[in-house]
PDB file of C-alpha atoms in Angstrom:
ATOM      1  CA  MET A   1      -0.005  -0.001   0.013  1.00 64.00           C
ATOM      2  CA  PRO A   2       1.486   3.387  -0.951  1.00 84.00           C
ATOM      3  CA  VAL A   3       2.464   5.734   1.883  1.00 96.00           C
ATOM      4  CA  PRO A   4       3.449   9.428   1.827  1.00 97.00           C
ATOM      5  CA  ASP A   5       7.079  10.530   1.931  1.00 98.00           C
ATOM      6  CA  PRO A   6       7.807  12.085   5.371  1.00 98.00           C
ATOM      7  CA  TYR A   7      10.243  14.436   3.617  1.00 98.00           C
ATOM      8  CA  ASP A   8       7.604  15.818   1.227  1.00 98.00           C
ATOM      9  CA  ARG A   9       7.640  19.640   1.298  1.00 98.00           C
ATOM     10  CA  GLN A  10       4.096  19.854  -0.035  1.00 98.00           C
ATOM     11  CA  PRO A  11       2.167  16.740   1.076  1.00 98.00           C
ATOM     12  CA  ILE A  12      -1.185  18.292   0.205  1.00 98.00           C
ATOM     13  CA  LYS A  13      -0.756  18.899  -3.513  1.00 96.00           C
ATOM     14  CA  VAL A  14      -3.545  21.471  -3.799  1.00 97.00           C
ATOM     15  CA  TRP A  15      -2.307  23.533  -0.829  1.00 98.00           C
ATOM     16  CA  LYS A  16       1.151  25.041  -0.351  1.00 97.00           C
ATOM     17  CA  GLY A  17       0.536  26.050   3.263  1.00 98.00           C
ATOM     18  CA  THR A  18       1.302  22.707   4.869  1.00 98.00           C
ATOM     19  CA  THR A  19       4.627  20.924   5.025  1.00 98.00           C
ATOM     20  CA  PHE A  20       6.099  17.906   6.737  1.00 98.00           C
ATOM     21  CA  LEU A  21       8.601  19.372   9.156  1.00 98.00           C
ATOM     22  CA  LYS A  22      11.298  16.817   8.427  1.00 98.00           C
ATOM     23  CA  ALA A  23      11.545  18.358   4.931  1.00 98.00           C
ATOM     24  CA  VAL A  24      12.277  21.889   6.174  1.00 98.00           C
ATOM     25  CA  VAL A  25      13.866  21.642   9.636  1.00 98.00           C
ATOM     26  CA  ASN A  26      17.646  21.428   9.566  1.00 97.00           C
ATOM     27  CA  HIS A  27      18.795  22.419  13.008  1.00 97.00           C
ATOM     28  CA  PRO A  28      21.092  20.362  15.225  1.00 97.00           C
ATOM     29  CA  LEU A  29      18.997  21.013  18.327  1.00 98.00           C
ATOM     30  CA  ILE A  30      15.568  20.293  16.830  1.00 98.00           C
ATOM     31  CA  GLU A  31      14.394  16.705  16.342  1.00 98.00           C
ATOM     32  CA  VAL A  32      11.205  15.939  14.388  1.00 98.00           C
ATOM     33  CA  GLY A  33       9.435  12.646  13.915  1.00 98.00           C
ATOM     34  CA  ASP A  34       7.911  11.331  10.726  1.00 98.00           C
ATOM     35  CA  TYR A  35       4.745  12.954   9.348  1.00 98.00           C
ATOM     36  CA  SER A  36       4.622  15.828  11.846  1.00 99.00           C
ATOM     37  CA  TYR A  37       3.455  18.871  10.004  1.00 98.00           C
ATOM     38  CA  TYR A  38       3.108  22.632  10.268  1.00 98.00           C
ATOM     39  CA  ASP A  39       0.368  24.651   8.573  1.00 98.00           C
ATOM     40  CA  ASP A  40       0.885  28.305   7.709  1.00 98.00           C
ATOM     41  CA  SER A  41      -0.362  30.095   4.588  1.00 98.00           C
ATOM     42  CA  ARG A  42       2.547  32.595   4.914  1.00 97.00           C
ATOM     43  CA  GLY A  43       4.976  29.753   4.196  1.00 98.00           C
ATOM     44  CA  PRO A  44       5.306  26.723   6.458  1.00 98.00           C
ATOM     45  CA  GLU A  45       8.972  26.364   5.487  1.00 98.00           C
ATOM     46  CA  HIS A  46       9.668  29.237   7.876  1.00 98.00           C
ATOM     47  CA  PHE A  47       8.667  27.154  10.886  1.00 98.00           C
ATOM     48  CA  VAL A  48      11.995  27.498  12.749  1.00 98.00           C
ATOM     49  CA  GLY A  49      12.280  31.248  12.324  1.00 97.00           C
ATOM     50  CA  ARG A  50       8.655  31.969  13.141  1.00 97.00           C
ATOM     51  CA  CYS A  51       7.779  29.385  15.737  1.00 98.00           C
ATOM     52  CA  VAL A  52      10.943  28.397  17.678  1.00 98.00           C
ATOM     53  CA  ARG A  53      11.928  31.452  19.661  1.00 98.00           C
ATOM     54  CA  TYR A  54      15.052  32.316  21.689  1.00 96.00           C
ATOM     55  CA  HIS A  55      16.721  29.049  20.723  1.00 98.00           C
ATOM     56  CA  PHE A  56      20.414  29.823  21.241  1.00 94.00           C
ATOM     57  CA  ASP A  57      23.037  27.194  20.517  1.00 94.00           C
ATOM     58  CA  PHE A  58      25.184  28.132  23.522  1.00 88.00           C
ATOM     59  CA  ILE A  59      22.363  27.068  25.874  1.00 91.00           C
ATOM     60  CA  GLY A  60      22.028  23.687  24.250  1.00 94.00           C
ATOM     61  CA  ASP A  61      18.396  22.934  24.980  1.00 97.00           C
ATOM     62  CA  ARG A  62      16.561  20.825  22.390  1.00 98.00           C
ATOM     63  CA  LEU A  63      13.092  20.920  20.877  1.00 98.00           C
ATOM     64  CA  ILE A  64      11.938  17.324  20.335  1.00 99.00           C
ATOM     65  CA  ILE A  65       8.734  16.792  18.352  1.00 99.00           C
ATOM     66  CA  GLY A  66       7.373  13.247  18.039  1.00 98.00           C
ATOM     67  CA  LYS A  67       5.637  11.550  15.103  1.00 98.00           C
ATOM     68  CA  PHE A  68       2.272  12.546  13.635  1.00 98.00           C
ATOM     69  CA  VAL A  69       2.133  15.913  15.422  1.00 99.00           C
ATOM     70  CA  ALA A  70      -0.239  18.538  13.964  1.00 99.00           C
ATOM     71  CA  ILE A  71       0.910  22.111  14.532  1.00 99.00           C
ATOM     72  CA  ALA A  72      -1.396  24.980  13.560  1.00 98.00           C
ATOM     73  CA  THR A  73      -0.416  28.456  12.392  1.00 98.00           C
ATOM     74  CA  GLY A  74       1.471  30.686  14.814  1.00 98.00           C
ATOM     75  CA  VAL A  75       2.331  28.161  17.516  1.00 98.00           C
ATOM     76  CA  GLN A  76       5.265  29.429  19.605  1.00 98.00           C
ATOM     77  CA  PHE A  77       7.831  27.222  21.229  1.00 98.00           C
ATOM     78  CA  ILE A  78       9.597  29.526  23.743  1.00 98.00           C
ATOM     79  CA  MET A  79      13.031  28.087  24.477  1.00 98.00           C
ATOM     80  CA  ASN A  80      15.274  28.644  27.469  1.00 96.00           C
ATOM     81  CA  GLY A  81      17.080  31.525  25.878  1.00 93.00           C
ATOM     82  CA  ALA A  82      14.023  33.688  26.677  1.00 95.00           C
ATOM     83  CA  ASN A  83      14.686  33.418  30.424  1.00 91.00           C
ATOM     84  CA  HIS A  84      16.186  36.349  32.283  1.00 90.00           C
ATOM     85  CA  PRO A  85      18.041  36.119  35.609  1.00 87.00           C
ATOM     86  CA  MET A  86      15.651  36.187  38.517  1.00 87.00           C
ATOM     87  CA  THR A  87      17.863  35.426  41.533  1.00 85.00           C
ATOM     88  CA  GLY A  88      18.958  39.029  42.113  1.00 87.00           C
ATOM     89  CA  PHE A  89      17.452  42.498  42.120  1.00 93.00           C
ATOM     90  CA  SER A  90      17.551  43.020  38.305  1.00 91.00           C
ATOM     91  CA  THR A  91      16.309  40.817  35.509  1.00 91.00           C
ATOM     92  CA  TYR A  92      18.187  42.756  32.787  1.00 91.00           C
ATOM     93  CA  PRO A  93      20.460  40.553  30.594  1.00 86.00           C
ATOM     94  CA  PHE A  94      23.628  42.635  31.111  1.00 87.00           C
ATOM     95  CA  ASP A  95      25.992  39.971  29.767  1.00 82.00           C
ATOM     96  CA  MET A  96      24.208  39.836  26.408  1.00 81.00           C
ATOM     97  CA  PHE A  97      24.909  43.538  25.803  1.00 87.00           C
ATOM     98  CA  GLY A  98      28.548  43.640  26.754  1.00 85.00           C
ATOM     99  CA  PHE A  99      28.552  44.234  30.506  1.00 85.00           C
ATOM    100  CA  THR A 100      31.159  41.617  31.195  1.00 76.00           C
ATOM    101  CA  ASP A 101      32.803  42.484  34.540  1.00 76.00           C
ATOM    102  CA  GLY A 102      30.408  40.423  36.641  1.00 70.00           C
ATOM    103  CA  PRO A 103      30.598  36.678  37.277  1.00 74.00           C
ATOM    104  CA  PRO A 104      29.097  34.502  34.529  1.00 76.00           C
ATOM    105  CA  LEU A 105      25.484  33.557  34.910  1.00 73.00           C
ATOM    106  CA  THR A 106      24.717  29.935  35.761  1.00 74.00           C
ATOM    107  CA  ASP A 107      21.810  27.740  34.666  1.00 73.00           C
ATOM    108  CA  ALA A 108      20.289  28.309  38.130  1.00 75.00           C
ATOM    109  CA  ASP A 109      20.421  32.107  37.608  1.00 77.00           C
ATOM    110  CA  LEU A 110      18.626  31.777  34.279  1.00 79.00           C
ATOM    111  CA  THR A 111      16.220  29.029  35.402  1.00 83.00           C
ATOM    112  CA  ILE A 112      17.174  26.672  32.563  1.00 91.00           C
ATOM    113  CA  ARG A 113      14.362  24.134  32.432  1.00 93.00           C
ATOM    114  CA  GLY A 114      15.812  21.615  29.963  1.00 95.00           C
ATOM    115  CA  ASP A 115      14.484  20.257  26.707  1.00 98.00           C
ATOM    116  CA  THR A 116      10.989  20.846  25.385  1.00 98.00           C
ATOM    117  CA  VAL A 117       9.424  17.549  24.339  1.00 99.00           C
ATOM    118  CA  ILE A 118       6.238  17.056  22.325  1.00 99.00           C
ATOM    119  CA  GLY A 119       4.929  13.505  22.221  1.00 98.00           C
ATOM    120  CA  ASN A 120       3.420  11.584  19.358  1.00 99.00           C
ATOM    121  CA  ASP A 121      -0.016  12.193  17.841  1.00 98.00           C
ATOM    122  CA  VAL A 122      -0.314  15.618  19.506  1.00 99.00           C
ATOM    123  CA  TRP A 123      -2.550  18.353  18.120  1.00 99.00           C
ATOM    124  CA  ILE A 124      -1.428  21.906  18.930  1.00 99.00           C
ATOM    125  CA  GLY A 125      -3.990  24.599  18.183  1.00 98.00           C
ATOM    126  CA  ARG A 126      -3.457  27.966  16.533  1.00 98.00           C
ATOM    127  CA  GLU A 127      -1.144  30.414  18.312  1.00 98.00           C
ATOM    128  CA  ALA A 128      -0.686  28.210  21.384  1.00 98.00           C
ATOM    129  CA  VAL A 129       2.502  28.986  23.370  1.00 98.00           C
ATOM    130  CA  ILE A 130       4.660  26.211  24.811  1.00 98.00           C
ATOM    131  CA  LEU A 131       7.059  27.467  27.505  1.00 98.00           C
ATOM    132  CA  PRO A 132      10.578  26.149  28.104  1.00 97.00           C
ATOM    133  CA  GLY A 133      11.091  22.612  29.409  1.00 97.00           C
ATOM    134  CA  VAL A 134       7.494  21.519  29.008  1.00 98.00           C
ATOM    135  CA  ARG A 135       6.734  17.915  28.137  1.00 98.00           C
ATOM    136  CA  VAL A 136       3.510  17.187  26.302  1.00 99.00           C
ATOM    137  CA  GLY A 137       2.325  13.592  26.479  1.00 98.00           C
ATOM    138  CA  ASP A 138       1.281  11.391  23.563  1.00 99.00           C
ATOM    139  CA  GLY A 139      -2.185  11.962  22.204  1.00 98.00           C
ATOM    140  CA  ALA A 140      -2.681  15.321  23.958  1.00 99.00           C
ATOM    141  CA  ILE A 141      -4.605  18.287  22.485  1.00 99.00           C
ATOM    142  CA  ILE A 142      -3.437  21.910  23.149  1.00 99.00           C
ATOM    143  CA  GLY A 143      -6.214  24.405  22.678  1.00 98.00           C
ATOM    144  CA  THR A 144      -6.022  27.563  20.570  1.00 98.00           C
ATOM    145  CA  HIS A 145      -4.139  30.386  22.381  1.00 98.00           C
ATOM    146  CA  ALA A 146      -3.317  28.157  25.315  1.00 98.00           C
ATOM    147  CA  VAL A 147      -0.174  29.066  27.295  1.00 98.00           C
ATOM    148  CA  VAL A 148       1.369  25.802  28.419  1.00 98.00           C
ATOM    149  CA  SER A 149       3.666  26.287  31.397  1.00 98.00           C
ATOM    150  CA  ARG A 150       3.637  22.813  32.864  1.00 98.00           C
ATOM    151  CA  ASP A 151       3.753  19.202  31.661  1.00 98.00           C
ATOM    152  CA  VAL A 152       0.656  17.896  29.879  1.00 98.00           C
ATOM    153  CA  PRO A 153      -0.464  14.326  30.646  1.00 98.00           C
ATOM    154  CA  PRO A 154      -0.991  11.931  27.735  1.00 98.00           C
ATOM    155  CA  TYR A 155      -4.382  12.049  26.039  1.00 98.00           C
ATOM    156  CA  SER A 156      -5.532  15.140  27.893  1.00 98.00           C
ATOM    157  CA  VAL A 157      -7.021  18.337  26.521  1.00 98.00           C
ATOM    158  CA  VAL A 158      -5.586  21.597  27.919  1.00 98.00           C
ATOM    159  CA  VAL A 159      -6.913  25.098  27.364  1.00 98.00           C
ATOM    160  CA  GLY A 160      -6.480  28.602  28.716  1.00 98.00           C
ATOM    161  CA  ASN A 161      -3.758  30.831  30.179  1.00 98.00           C
ATOM    162  CA  PRO A 162      -2.218  29.242  32.099  1.00 98.00           C
ATOM    163  CA  ALA A 163      -3.290  26.052  30.385  1.00 98.00           C
ATOM    164  CA  GLN A 164      -5.301  23.675  32.560  1.00 98.00           C
ATOM    165  CA  VAL A 165      -6.582  20.171  31.867  1.00 98.00           C
ATOM    166  CA  ALA A 166     -10.121  20.545  30.650  1.00 98.00           C
ATOM    167  CA  ARG A 167     -10.708  16.822  30.304  1.00 98.00           C
ATOM    168  CA  ARG A 168      -9.051  13.549  29.555  1.00 98.00           C
ATOM    169  CA  ARG A 169      -9.819  12.020  26.212  1.00 98.00           C
ATOM    170  CA  PHE A 170     -10.162   8.479  27.583  1.00 98.00           C
ATOM    171  CA  ASP A 171     -10.141   6.617  30.923  1.00 98.00           C
ATOM    172  CA  ASP A 172      -6.967   5.388  32.601  1.00 98.00           C
ATOM    173  CA  ALA A 173      -7.143   1.859  31.224  1.00 98.00           C
ATOM    174  CA  THR A 174      -7.684   3.004  27.679  1.00 98.00           C
ATOM    175  CA  ILE A 175      -4.859   5.554  27.867  1.00 98.00           C
ATOM    176  CA  ALA A 176      -2.479   2.874  29.240  1.00 98.00           C
ATOM    177  CA  ALA A 177      -3.474   0.539  26.416  1.00 98.00           C
ATOM    178  CA  LEU A 178      -2.960   3.219  23.763  1.00 98.00           C
ATOM    179  CA  LEU A 179       0.498   4.069  25.110  1.00 98.00           C
ATOM    180  CA  ASP A 180       1.370   0.376  25.058  1.00 97.00           C
ATOM    181  CA  ILE A 181       0.066  -0.091  21.499  1.00 98.00           C
ATOM    182  CA  ALA A 182       1.991   3.017  20.302  1.00 98.00           C
ATOM    183  CA  TRP A 183       0.656   2.767  16.730  1.00 98.00           C
ATOM    184  CA  TRP A 184       2.887   5.683  15.666  1.00 98.00           C
ATOM    185  CA  ASP A 185       5.899   3.386  15.929  1.00 98.00           C
ATOM    186  CA  TRP A 186       4.482   0.826  13.447  1.00 98.00           C
ATOM    187  CA  PRO A 187       5.918   0.753   9.945  1.00 97.00           C
ATOM    188  CA  ALA A 188       4.238   3.285   7.685  1.00 97.00           C
ATOM    189  CA  ASP A 189       2.685   0.641   5.432  1.00 97.00           C
ATOM    190  CA  ALA A 190       1.197  -1.088   8.492  1.00 97.00           C
ATOM    191  CA  ILE A 191      -0.282   2.217   9.636  1.00 97.00           C
ATOM    192  CA  ALA A 192      -1.793   2.749   6.202  1.00 97.00           C
ATOM    193  CA  ALA A 193      -3.270  -0.721   6.198  1.00 96.00           C
ATOM    194  CA  ASN A 194      -4.916  -0.239   9.628  1.00 97.00           C
ATOM    195  CA  LEU A 195      -6.247   3.297   9.462  1.00 97.00           C
ATOM    196  CA  ASP A 196      -9.773   2.166  10.309  1.00 96.00           C
ATOM    197  CA  ALA A 197      -8.538   0.750  13.580  1.00 97.00           C
ATOM    198  CA  ILE A 198      -6.327   3.753  14.370  1.00 98.00           C
ATOM    199  CA  ARG A 199      -9.069   6.271  13.598  1.00 97.00           C
ATOM    200  CA  GLY A 200     -11.794   4.208  15.185  1.00 96.00           C
ATOM    201  CA  ALA A 201     -12.865   3.725  18.786  1.00 94.00           C
ATOM    202  CA  ASP A 202     -12.574  -0.051  19.096  1.00 96.00           C
ATOM    203  CA  LEU A 203      -9.609  -0.757  21.364  1.00 97.00           C
ATOM    204  CA  GLU A 204      -9.710  -4.492  20.842  1.00 97.00           C
ATOM    205  CA  ARG A 205      -9.551  -4.052  17.102  1.00 97.00           C
ATOM    206  CA  LEU A 206      -6.535  -1.759  17.467  1.00 97.00           C
ATOM    207  CA  ARG A 207      -4.833  -4.187  19.813  1.00 97.00           C
ATOM    208  CA  ALA A 208      -5.475  -7.032  17.392  1.00 96.00           C
ATOM    209  CA  ALA A 209      -3.886  -5.007  14.594  1.00 96.00           C
ATOM    210  CA  ARG A 210      -0.833  -4.401  16.778  1.00 97.00           C
ATOM    211  CA  ASP A 211      -0.549  -8.075  17.605  1.00 96.00           C
ATOM    212  CA  SER A 212      -0.827  -9.052  13.931  1.00 94.00           C
ATOM    213  CA  ILE A 213       1.921  -6.593  12.989  1.00 94.00           C
ATOM    214  CA  THR A 214       4.331  -7.470  15.793  1.00 91.00           C
ATOM    215  CA  GLY A 215       3.513 -11.168  16.234  1.00 87.00           C
ATOM    216  CA  ARG A 216       2.638 -10.425  19.825  1.00 80.00           C
ATOM    217  CA  THR A 217       0.276 -12.830  21.533  1.00 67.00           C
TER     218      THR A 217
END
């Protein structure tokens, strides 16, 4: 069964505003999984410049985006370079502008929060903001204009500023089963052959598809 090329710059042939991110992201500190896409009528190829902010190589934090992530126009990933020192009386970034006589700032001074990690099969709504060091679980949905300042559990829906969990998409047992099945890690042709099970709501059918693919019993 034919499958799309995860490096296709224009996977929707009648629309130039969507691109698979693997085709346009070439940054040593950004990792993108297969089939994750960005949609922006202004030119989705400008994802890094428009959406990944304050990402300075000397800090070394990474943006990790899983597979099958849907990113709407104007989403902002705020990286650790946006942080100002907060341990003293002033938050001004003196070092950046050539005031060099003071001791160097440490990660603790700047509140470096580590890598930002977006799980698999995540949907991020228009102009949502993801703050530094946040981890978004598999299957989560981030609402439009949400400001995400803390980790998002798998298969939860978060909205608002600051973003709060509005609901969970499924119960605990179903979420645990979906994380175990991890359909996004199947070969692309197996995903294509089992779309009804992946898009459906029959957990046993999805589990049976996984077992058939992996030989698991």
